[in-house]
Tab-separated table of C-alpha atoms and ligand atoms in Angstrom:
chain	number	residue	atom	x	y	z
A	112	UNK	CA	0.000	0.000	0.000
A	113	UNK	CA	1.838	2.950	0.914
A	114	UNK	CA	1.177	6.470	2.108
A	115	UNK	CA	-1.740	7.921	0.960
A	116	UNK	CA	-1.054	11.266	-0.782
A	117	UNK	CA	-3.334	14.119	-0.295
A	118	UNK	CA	-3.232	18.022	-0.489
A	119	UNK	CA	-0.797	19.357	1.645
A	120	UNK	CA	-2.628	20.974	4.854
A	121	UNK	CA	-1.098	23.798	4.474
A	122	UNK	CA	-2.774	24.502	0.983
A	123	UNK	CA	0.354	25.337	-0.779
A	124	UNK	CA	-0.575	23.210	-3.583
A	125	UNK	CA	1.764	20.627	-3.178
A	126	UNK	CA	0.601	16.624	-1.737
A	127	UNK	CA	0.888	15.771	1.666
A	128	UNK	CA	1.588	12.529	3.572
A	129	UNK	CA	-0.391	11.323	5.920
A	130	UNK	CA	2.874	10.414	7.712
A	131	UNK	CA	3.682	13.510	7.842
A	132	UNK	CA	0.455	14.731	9.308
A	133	UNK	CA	-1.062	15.475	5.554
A	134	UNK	CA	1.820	17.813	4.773
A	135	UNK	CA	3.859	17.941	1.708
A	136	UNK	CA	7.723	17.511	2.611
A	137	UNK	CA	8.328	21.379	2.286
A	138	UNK	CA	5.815	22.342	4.874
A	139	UNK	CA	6.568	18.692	7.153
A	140	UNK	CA	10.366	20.907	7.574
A	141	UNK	CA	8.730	24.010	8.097
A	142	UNK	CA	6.965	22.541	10.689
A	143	UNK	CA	9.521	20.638	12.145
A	144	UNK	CA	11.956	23.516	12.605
A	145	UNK	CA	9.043	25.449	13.633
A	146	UNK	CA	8.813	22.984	16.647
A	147	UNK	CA	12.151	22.829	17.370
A	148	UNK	CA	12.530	26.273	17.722
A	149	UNK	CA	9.261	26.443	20.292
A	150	UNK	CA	10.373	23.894	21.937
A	151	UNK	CA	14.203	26.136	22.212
A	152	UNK	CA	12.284	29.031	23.695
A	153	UNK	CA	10.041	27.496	26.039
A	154	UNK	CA	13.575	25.956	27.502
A	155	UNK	CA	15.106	29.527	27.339
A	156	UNK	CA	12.504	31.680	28.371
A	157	UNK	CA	11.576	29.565	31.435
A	158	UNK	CA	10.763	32.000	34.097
A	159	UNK	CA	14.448	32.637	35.804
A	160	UNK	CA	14.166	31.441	39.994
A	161	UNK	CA	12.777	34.453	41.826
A	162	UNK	CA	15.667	35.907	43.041
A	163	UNK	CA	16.189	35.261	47.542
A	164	UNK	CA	14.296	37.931	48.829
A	165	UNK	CA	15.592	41.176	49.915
A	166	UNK	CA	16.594	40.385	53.677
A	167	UNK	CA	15.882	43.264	55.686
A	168	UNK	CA	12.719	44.445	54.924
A	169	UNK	CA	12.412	47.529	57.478
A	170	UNK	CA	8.867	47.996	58.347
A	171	UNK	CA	8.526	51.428	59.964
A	172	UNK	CA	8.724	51.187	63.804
A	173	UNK	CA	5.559	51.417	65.757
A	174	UNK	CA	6.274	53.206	68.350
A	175	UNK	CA	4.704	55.811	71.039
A	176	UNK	CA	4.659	59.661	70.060
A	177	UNK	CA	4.883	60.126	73.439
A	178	UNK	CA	7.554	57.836	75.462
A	179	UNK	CA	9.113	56.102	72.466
A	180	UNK	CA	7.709	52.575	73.536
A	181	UNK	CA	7.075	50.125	70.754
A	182	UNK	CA	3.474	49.506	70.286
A	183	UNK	CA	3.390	47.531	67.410
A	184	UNK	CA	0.001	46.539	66.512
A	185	UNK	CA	-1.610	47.513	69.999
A	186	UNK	CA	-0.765	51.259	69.058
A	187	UNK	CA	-3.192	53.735	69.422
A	188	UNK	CA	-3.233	55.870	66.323
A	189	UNK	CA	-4.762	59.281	67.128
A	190	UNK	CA	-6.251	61.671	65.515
A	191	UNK	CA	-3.511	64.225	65.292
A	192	UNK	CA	-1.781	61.654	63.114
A	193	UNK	CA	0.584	59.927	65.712
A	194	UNK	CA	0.591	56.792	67.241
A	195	UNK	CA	0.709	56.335	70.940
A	196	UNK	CA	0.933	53.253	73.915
A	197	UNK	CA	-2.247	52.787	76.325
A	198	UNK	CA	-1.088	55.198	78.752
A	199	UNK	CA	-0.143	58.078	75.882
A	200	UNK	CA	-3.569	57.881	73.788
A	201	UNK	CA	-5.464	60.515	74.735
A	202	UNK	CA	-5.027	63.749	73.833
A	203	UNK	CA	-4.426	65.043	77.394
A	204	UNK	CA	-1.808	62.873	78.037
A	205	UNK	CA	0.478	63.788	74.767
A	206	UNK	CA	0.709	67.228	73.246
A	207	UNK	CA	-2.374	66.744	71.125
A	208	UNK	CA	-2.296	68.715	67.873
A	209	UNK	CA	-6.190	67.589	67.076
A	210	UNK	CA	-9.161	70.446	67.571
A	211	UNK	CA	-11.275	67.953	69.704
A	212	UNK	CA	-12.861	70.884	70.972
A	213	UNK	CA	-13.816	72.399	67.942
A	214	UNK	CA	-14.823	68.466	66.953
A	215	UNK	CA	-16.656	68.277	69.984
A	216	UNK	CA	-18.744	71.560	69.379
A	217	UNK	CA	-19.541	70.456	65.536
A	218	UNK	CA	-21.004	66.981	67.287
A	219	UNK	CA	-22.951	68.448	69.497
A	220	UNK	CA	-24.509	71.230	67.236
A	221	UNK	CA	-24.949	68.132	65.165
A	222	UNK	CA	-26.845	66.025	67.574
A	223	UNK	CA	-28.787	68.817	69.428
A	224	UNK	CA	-30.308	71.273	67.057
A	225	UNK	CA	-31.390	74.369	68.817
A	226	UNK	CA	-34.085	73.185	70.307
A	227	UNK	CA	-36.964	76.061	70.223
A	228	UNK	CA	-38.519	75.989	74.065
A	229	UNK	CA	-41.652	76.614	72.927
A	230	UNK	CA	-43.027	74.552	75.027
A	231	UNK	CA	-41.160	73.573	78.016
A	232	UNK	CA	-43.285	71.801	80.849
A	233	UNK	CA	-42.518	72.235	83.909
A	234	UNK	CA	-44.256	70.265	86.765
B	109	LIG	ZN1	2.857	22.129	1.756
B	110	LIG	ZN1	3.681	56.208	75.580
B	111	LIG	ZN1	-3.243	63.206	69.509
């Protein structure tokens, strides 16, 4: 029998083998070398080793406004944008930059608007 011959699968015009997967012997190369090659890169461009980590990675220290403690994550952050231990979170106990007054005003003109005393019972 032998090798069937039909047109290449590349449509160049030429007869293919099915041996060599229905192309002619031009194209089979083509293809061959067209392998190879993938096959080349997919060895060289493997994705180099991530390189050992950068030892040292300095996290910024955590540490009380106040008294220099380290907090780390049980620091208090406050609102004037530092970070204190229990004893140095509130504002009275470091040198608060934060309006909590002027806060505290806005809140409570918030929550109590003027109340009219129209009508104020008294027993
Ligand atoms: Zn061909
Ligand atoms: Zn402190
Ligand atoms: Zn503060």
């Amino acid at each position: 029998m032998g090798s069937q011959q039909k047109p290449c699968a590349n449509n160049c015009g030429f007869f293919g083998t099915s041996e060599k997967r229905n192309l002619c012997s031009k194209c089979y190369k083509d293809l061959c070398l067209e392998e190879e090659l993938a096959a080349m890169k997919s060895v060289l461009c493997s994705p180099a080793p991530p390189s050992p980590g950068t030892a040292g990675q300095s996290k910024p220290a955590n540490r009380c406004g106040t008294c220099n403690k380290k907090v780390g994550l049980t620091g208090f952050a406050c609102k004037c944008g530092s970070t204190f231990c229990g004893v140095h979170r509130y504002p009275e106990k470091h040198e608060c930059t934060y309006d909590f007054k002027g806060e505290a005003r806005e809140a409570i003109s918030k929550a109590n608007p003027v109340v009219k005393g129209d009508k104020v019972d008294r027993f």
